Short mmCIF file of C-alpha atoms in Angstrom, two decimals:
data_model
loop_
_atom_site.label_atom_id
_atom_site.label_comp_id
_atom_site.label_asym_id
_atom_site.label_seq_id
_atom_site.Cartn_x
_atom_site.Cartn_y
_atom_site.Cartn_z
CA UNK A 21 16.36 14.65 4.75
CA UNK A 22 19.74 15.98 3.57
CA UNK A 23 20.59 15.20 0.26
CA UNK A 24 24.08 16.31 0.63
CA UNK A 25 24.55 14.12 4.16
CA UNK A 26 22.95 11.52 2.05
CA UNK A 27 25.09 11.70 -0.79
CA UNK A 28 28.58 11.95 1.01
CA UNK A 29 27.50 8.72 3.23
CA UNK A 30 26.92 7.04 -0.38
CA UNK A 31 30.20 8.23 -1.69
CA UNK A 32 32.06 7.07 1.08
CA UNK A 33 30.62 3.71 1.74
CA UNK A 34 30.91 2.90 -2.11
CA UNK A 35 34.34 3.61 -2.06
CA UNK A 36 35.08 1.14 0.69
CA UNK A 37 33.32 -1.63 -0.59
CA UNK A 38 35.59 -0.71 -3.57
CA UNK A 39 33.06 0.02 -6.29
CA UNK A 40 33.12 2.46 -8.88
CA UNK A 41 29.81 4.54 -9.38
CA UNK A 42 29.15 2.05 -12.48
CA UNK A 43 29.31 -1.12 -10.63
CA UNK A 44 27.45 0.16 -7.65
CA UNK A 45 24.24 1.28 -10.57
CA UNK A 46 24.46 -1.94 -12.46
CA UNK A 47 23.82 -3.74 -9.09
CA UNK A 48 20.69 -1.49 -8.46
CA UNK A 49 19.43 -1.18 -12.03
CA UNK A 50 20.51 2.31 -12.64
CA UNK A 51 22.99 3.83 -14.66
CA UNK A 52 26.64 5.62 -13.01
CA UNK A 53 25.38 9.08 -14.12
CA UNK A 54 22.15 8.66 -11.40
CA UNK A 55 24.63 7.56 -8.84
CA UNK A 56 27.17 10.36 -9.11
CA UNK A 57 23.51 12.48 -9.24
CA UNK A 58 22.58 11.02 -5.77
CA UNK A 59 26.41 11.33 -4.62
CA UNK A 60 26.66 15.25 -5.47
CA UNK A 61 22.89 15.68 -3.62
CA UNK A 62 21.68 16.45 -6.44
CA UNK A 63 19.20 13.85 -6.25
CA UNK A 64 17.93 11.04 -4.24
CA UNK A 65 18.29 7.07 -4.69
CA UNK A 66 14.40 5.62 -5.72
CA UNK A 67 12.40 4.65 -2.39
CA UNK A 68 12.28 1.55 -4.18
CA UNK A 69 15.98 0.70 -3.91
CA UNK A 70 16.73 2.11 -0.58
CA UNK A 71 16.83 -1.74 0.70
CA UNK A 72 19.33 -3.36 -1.77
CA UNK A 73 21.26 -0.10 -1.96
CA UNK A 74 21.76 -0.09 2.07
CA UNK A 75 22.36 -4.00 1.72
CA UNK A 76 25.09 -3.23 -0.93
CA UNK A 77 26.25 -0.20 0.77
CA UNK A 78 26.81 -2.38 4.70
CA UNK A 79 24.60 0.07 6.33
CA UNK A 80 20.82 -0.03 7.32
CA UNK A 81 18.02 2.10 5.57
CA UNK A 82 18.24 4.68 8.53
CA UNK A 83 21.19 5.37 8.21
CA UNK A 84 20.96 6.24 4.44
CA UNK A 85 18.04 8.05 4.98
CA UNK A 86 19.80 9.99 7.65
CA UNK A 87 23.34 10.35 5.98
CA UNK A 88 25.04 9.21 8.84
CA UNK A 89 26.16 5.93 10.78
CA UNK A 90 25.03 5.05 13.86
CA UNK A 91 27.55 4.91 16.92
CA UNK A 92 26.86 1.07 17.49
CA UNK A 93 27.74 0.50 13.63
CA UNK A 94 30.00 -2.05 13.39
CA UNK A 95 33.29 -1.71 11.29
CA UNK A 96 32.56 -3.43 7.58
CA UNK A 97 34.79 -6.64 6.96
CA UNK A 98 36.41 -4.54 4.12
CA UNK A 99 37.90 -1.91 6.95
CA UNK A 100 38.64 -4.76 9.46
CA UNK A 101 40.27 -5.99 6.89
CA UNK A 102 42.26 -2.88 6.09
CA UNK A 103 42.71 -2.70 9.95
CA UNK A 104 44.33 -5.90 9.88
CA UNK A 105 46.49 -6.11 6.96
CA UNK A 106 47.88 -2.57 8.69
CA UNK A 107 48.02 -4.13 12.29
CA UNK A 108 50.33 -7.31 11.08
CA UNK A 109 53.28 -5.31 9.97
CA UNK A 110 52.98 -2.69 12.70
CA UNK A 111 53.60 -6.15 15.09
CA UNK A 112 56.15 -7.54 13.53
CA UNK A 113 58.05 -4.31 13.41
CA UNK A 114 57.25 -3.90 17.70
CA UNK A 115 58.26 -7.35 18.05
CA UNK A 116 61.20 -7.28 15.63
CA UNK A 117 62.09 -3.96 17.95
CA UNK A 118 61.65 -5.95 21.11
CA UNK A 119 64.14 -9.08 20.10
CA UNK A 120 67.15 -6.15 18.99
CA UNK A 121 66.38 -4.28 22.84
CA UNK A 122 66.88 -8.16 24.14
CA UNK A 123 69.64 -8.86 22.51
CA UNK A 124 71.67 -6.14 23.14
CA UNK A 125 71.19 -6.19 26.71
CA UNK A 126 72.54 -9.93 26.54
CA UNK A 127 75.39 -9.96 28.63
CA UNK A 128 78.43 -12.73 27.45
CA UNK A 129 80.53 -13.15 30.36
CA UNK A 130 83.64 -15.01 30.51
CA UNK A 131 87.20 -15.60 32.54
CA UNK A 132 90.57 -14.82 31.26
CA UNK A 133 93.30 -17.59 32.20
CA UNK A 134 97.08 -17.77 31.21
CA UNK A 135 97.52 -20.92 28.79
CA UNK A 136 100.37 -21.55 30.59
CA UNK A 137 99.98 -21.45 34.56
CA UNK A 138 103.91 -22.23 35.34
CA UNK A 139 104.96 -19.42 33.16
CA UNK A 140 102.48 -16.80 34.36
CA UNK A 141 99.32 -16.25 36.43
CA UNK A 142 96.75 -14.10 34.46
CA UNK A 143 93.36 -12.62 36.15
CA UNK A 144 90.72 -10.87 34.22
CA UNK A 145 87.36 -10.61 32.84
CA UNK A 146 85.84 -10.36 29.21
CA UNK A 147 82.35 -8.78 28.88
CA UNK A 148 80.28 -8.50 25.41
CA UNK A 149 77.47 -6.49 26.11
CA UNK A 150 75.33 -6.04 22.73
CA UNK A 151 77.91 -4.70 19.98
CA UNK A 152 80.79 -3.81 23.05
CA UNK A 153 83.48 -5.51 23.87
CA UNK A 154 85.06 -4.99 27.16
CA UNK A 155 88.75 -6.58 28.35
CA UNK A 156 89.65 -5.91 31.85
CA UNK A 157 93.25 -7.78 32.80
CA UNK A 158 93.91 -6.86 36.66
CA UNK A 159 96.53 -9.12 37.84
CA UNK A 160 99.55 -10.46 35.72
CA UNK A 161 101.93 -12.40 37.81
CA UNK A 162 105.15 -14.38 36.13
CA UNK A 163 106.64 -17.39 37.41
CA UNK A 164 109.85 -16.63 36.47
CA UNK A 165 111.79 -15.46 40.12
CA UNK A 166 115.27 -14.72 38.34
CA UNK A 167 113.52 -11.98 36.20
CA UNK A 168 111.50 -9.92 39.40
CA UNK A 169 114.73 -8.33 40.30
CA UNK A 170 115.08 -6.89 36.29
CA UNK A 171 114.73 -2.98 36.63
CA UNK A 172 113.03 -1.78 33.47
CA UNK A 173 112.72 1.62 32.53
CA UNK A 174 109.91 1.47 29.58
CA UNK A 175 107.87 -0.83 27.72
CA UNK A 176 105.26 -1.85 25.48
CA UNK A 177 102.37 -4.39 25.28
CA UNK A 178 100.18 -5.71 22.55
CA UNK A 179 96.54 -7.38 22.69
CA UNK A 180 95.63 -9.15 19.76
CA UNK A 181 93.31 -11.73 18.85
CA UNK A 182 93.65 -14.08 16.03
CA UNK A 183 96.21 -11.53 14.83
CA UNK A 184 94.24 -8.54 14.86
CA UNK A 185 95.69 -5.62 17.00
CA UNK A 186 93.06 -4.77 19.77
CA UNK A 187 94.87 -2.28 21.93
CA UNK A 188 98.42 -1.41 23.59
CA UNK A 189 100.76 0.60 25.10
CA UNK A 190 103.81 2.72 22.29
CA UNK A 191 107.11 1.99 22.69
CA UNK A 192 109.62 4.46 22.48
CA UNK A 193 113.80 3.90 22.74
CA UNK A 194 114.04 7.52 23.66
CA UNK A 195 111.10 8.62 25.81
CA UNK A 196 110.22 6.98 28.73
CA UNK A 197 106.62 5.66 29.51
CA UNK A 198 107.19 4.95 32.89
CA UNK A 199 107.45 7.44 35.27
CA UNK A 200 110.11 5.84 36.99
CA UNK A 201 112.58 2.57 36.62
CA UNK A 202 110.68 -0.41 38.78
CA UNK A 203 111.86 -3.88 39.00
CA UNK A 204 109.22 -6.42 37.42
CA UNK A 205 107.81 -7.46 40.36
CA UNK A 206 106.73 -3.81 41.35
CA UNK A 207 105.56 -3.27 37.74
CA UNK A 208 103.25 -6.31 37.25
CA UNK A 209 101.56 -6.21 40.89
CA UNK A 210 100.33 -2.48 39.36
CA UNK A 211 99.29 -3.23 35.96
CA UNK A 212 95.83 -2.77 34.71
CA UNK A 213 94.56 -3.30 30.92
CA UNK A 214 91.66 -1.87 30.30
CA UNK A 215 89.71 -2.00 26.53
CA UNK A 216 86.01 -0.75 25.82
CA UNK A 217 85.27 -0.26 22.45
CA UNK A 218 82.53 -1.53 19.76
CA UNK A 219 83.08 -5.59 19.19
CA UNK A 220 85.70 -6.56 16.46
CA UNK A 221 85.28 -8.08 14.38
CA UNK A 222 82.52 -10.21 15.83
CA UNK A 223 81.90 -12.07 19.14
CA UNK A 224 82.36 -15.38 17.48
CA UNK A 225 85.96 -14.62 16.47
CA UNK A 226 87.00 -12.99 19.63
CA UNK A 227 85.52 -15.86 22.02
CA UNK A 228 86.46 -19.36 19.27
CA UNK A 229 90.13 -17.39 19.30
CA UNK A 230 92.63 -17.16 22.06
CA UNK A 231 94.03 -13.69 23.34
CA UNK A 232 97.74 -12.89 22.76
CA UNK A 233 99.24 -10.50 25.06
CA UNK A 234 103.23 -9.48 23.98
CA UNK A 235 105.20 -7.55 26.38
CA UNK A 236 108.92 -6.00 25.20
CA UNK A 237 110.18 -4.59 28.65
CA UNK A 238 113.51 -2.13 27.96
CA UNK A 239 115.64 -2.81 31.12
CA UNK A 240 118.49 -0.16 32.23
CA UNK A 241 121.13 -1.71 29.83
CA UNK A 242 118.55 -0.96 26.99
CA UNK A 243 118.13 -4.42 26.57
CA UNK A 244 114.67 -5.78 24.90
CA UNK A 245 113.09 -8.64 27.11
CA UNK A 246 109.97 -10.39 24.99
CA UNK A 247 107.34 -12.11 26.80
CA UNK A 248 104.70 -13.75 25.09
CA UNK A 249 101.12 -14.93 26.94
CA UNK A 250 98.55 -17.08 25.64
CA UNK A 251 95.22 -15.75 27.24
CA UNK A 252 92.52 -18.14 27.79
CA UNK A 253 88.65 -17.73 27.01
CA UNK A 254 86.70 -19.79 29.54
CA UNK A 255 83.09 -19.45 30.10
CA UNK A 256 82.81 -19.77 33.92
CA UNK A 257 79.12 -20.33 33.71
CA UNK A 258 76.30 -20.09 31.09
CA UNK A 259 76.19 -16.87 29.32
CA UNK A 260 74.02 -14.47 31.72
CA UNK A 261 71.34 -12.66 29.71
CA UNK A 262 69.32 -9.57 31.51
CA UNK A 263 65.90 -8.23 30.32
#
């Protein structure tokens, strides 16, 4: 027999049954200097004791006698328990991982409408995907026939929602934007507003409060033309979700 294998095995199973060397030799009749003895292989446990002490220890004789487990050993209810009470957090933090993956491939989907269809015809799309916001206006069309013929030479636009700024176009008196001077009717048939950024403030706010899109057109006299549009919210169907 090895004395060392022995008294490593008795060391270590001790210490997962969470004794100390004094409670593990009051429960055998011996005193914590004799265990630390057998522990160091310095000597070995009375043939006497070998029973209770395996009992106490989890194991079977043999395998004290030999200084090591066997393979089909099963794990002690102290490690399962160790096992276990490591395994629960590990899951929640997976599953916790899992739900933030799901919910930032949730895709909100929804229609952008003019508030006011006589005044102006509005087609567009707003996305949330996760923390991004995405506004894509392709078609602006107004109602108003007498002002397709203005000629403009510059303007500016402003996207807001619930009075915060969201994105536009700089205006400048003395520099033109525009390439070139286009009546309104030319200009609106081409415009595109585009706006991809992180959501803000939150998607609450930007969906429970319309869009404001401001327009001051500079026409060839250097005259400032304001138009004002209400943009609608509208949820076409139920919000889409992907996995």
């Amino acid at each position: 027999m090895d004395q060392i294998k022995i008294g490593k095995l008795i060391a270590k199973q001790r210490k997962e049954k969470g004794l100390t060397q004094q409670e593990l030799g009051d429960k055998v009749g011996v005193g914590y200097r004799a265990v630390s003895k057998w522990e160091t292989g310095q000597t070995m446990p009375d043939i006497s004791i070998i029973n209770e002490l395996s009992q106490i220890l989890g194991i079977t004789a043999d395998e004290l006698l030999k200084g090591e487990l066997n393979k089909q050993t099963k794990t002690t209810p102290k490690s399962k328990k160790k096992y276990l009470l490591l395994l629960i957090p590990l899951s929640i933090l997976i599953l916790s991982i899992v739900f933030v993956i799901k919910q930032n491939n949730k895709v909100y989907e929804y229609d952008l409408v003019s508030a006011d269809q006589y005044d102006c015809q509005i087609e567009g799309k707003l996305t949330i995907i996760g923390n991004t916001i995405t506004i894509n206006i392709d078609k602006i069309m107004f109602n108003d026939y007498d002002f397709y013929s203005t000629i403009i030479k510059n303007y500016e636009y402003r996207l807001s929602s619930n009075g915060e700024y969201i994105v536009g176009v700089g205006y400048s008196d003395t520099t033109d934007i525009m390439a070139k001077k286009v009546p309104i009717l030319e200009f609106q048939e081409d415009l595109k507003i585009h706006y991809s950024d992180r959501l803000m403030p939150s998607k609450e706010n930007i969906i429970n409060n319309n869009l404001m899109l401001e327009f001051n057109f500079v026409d060839t006299a250097d005259n400032i033309i304001n138009k004002k549009i209400e943009i609608l919210i509208m949820a076409p169907n139920d919000d889409k979700s992907t996995n």
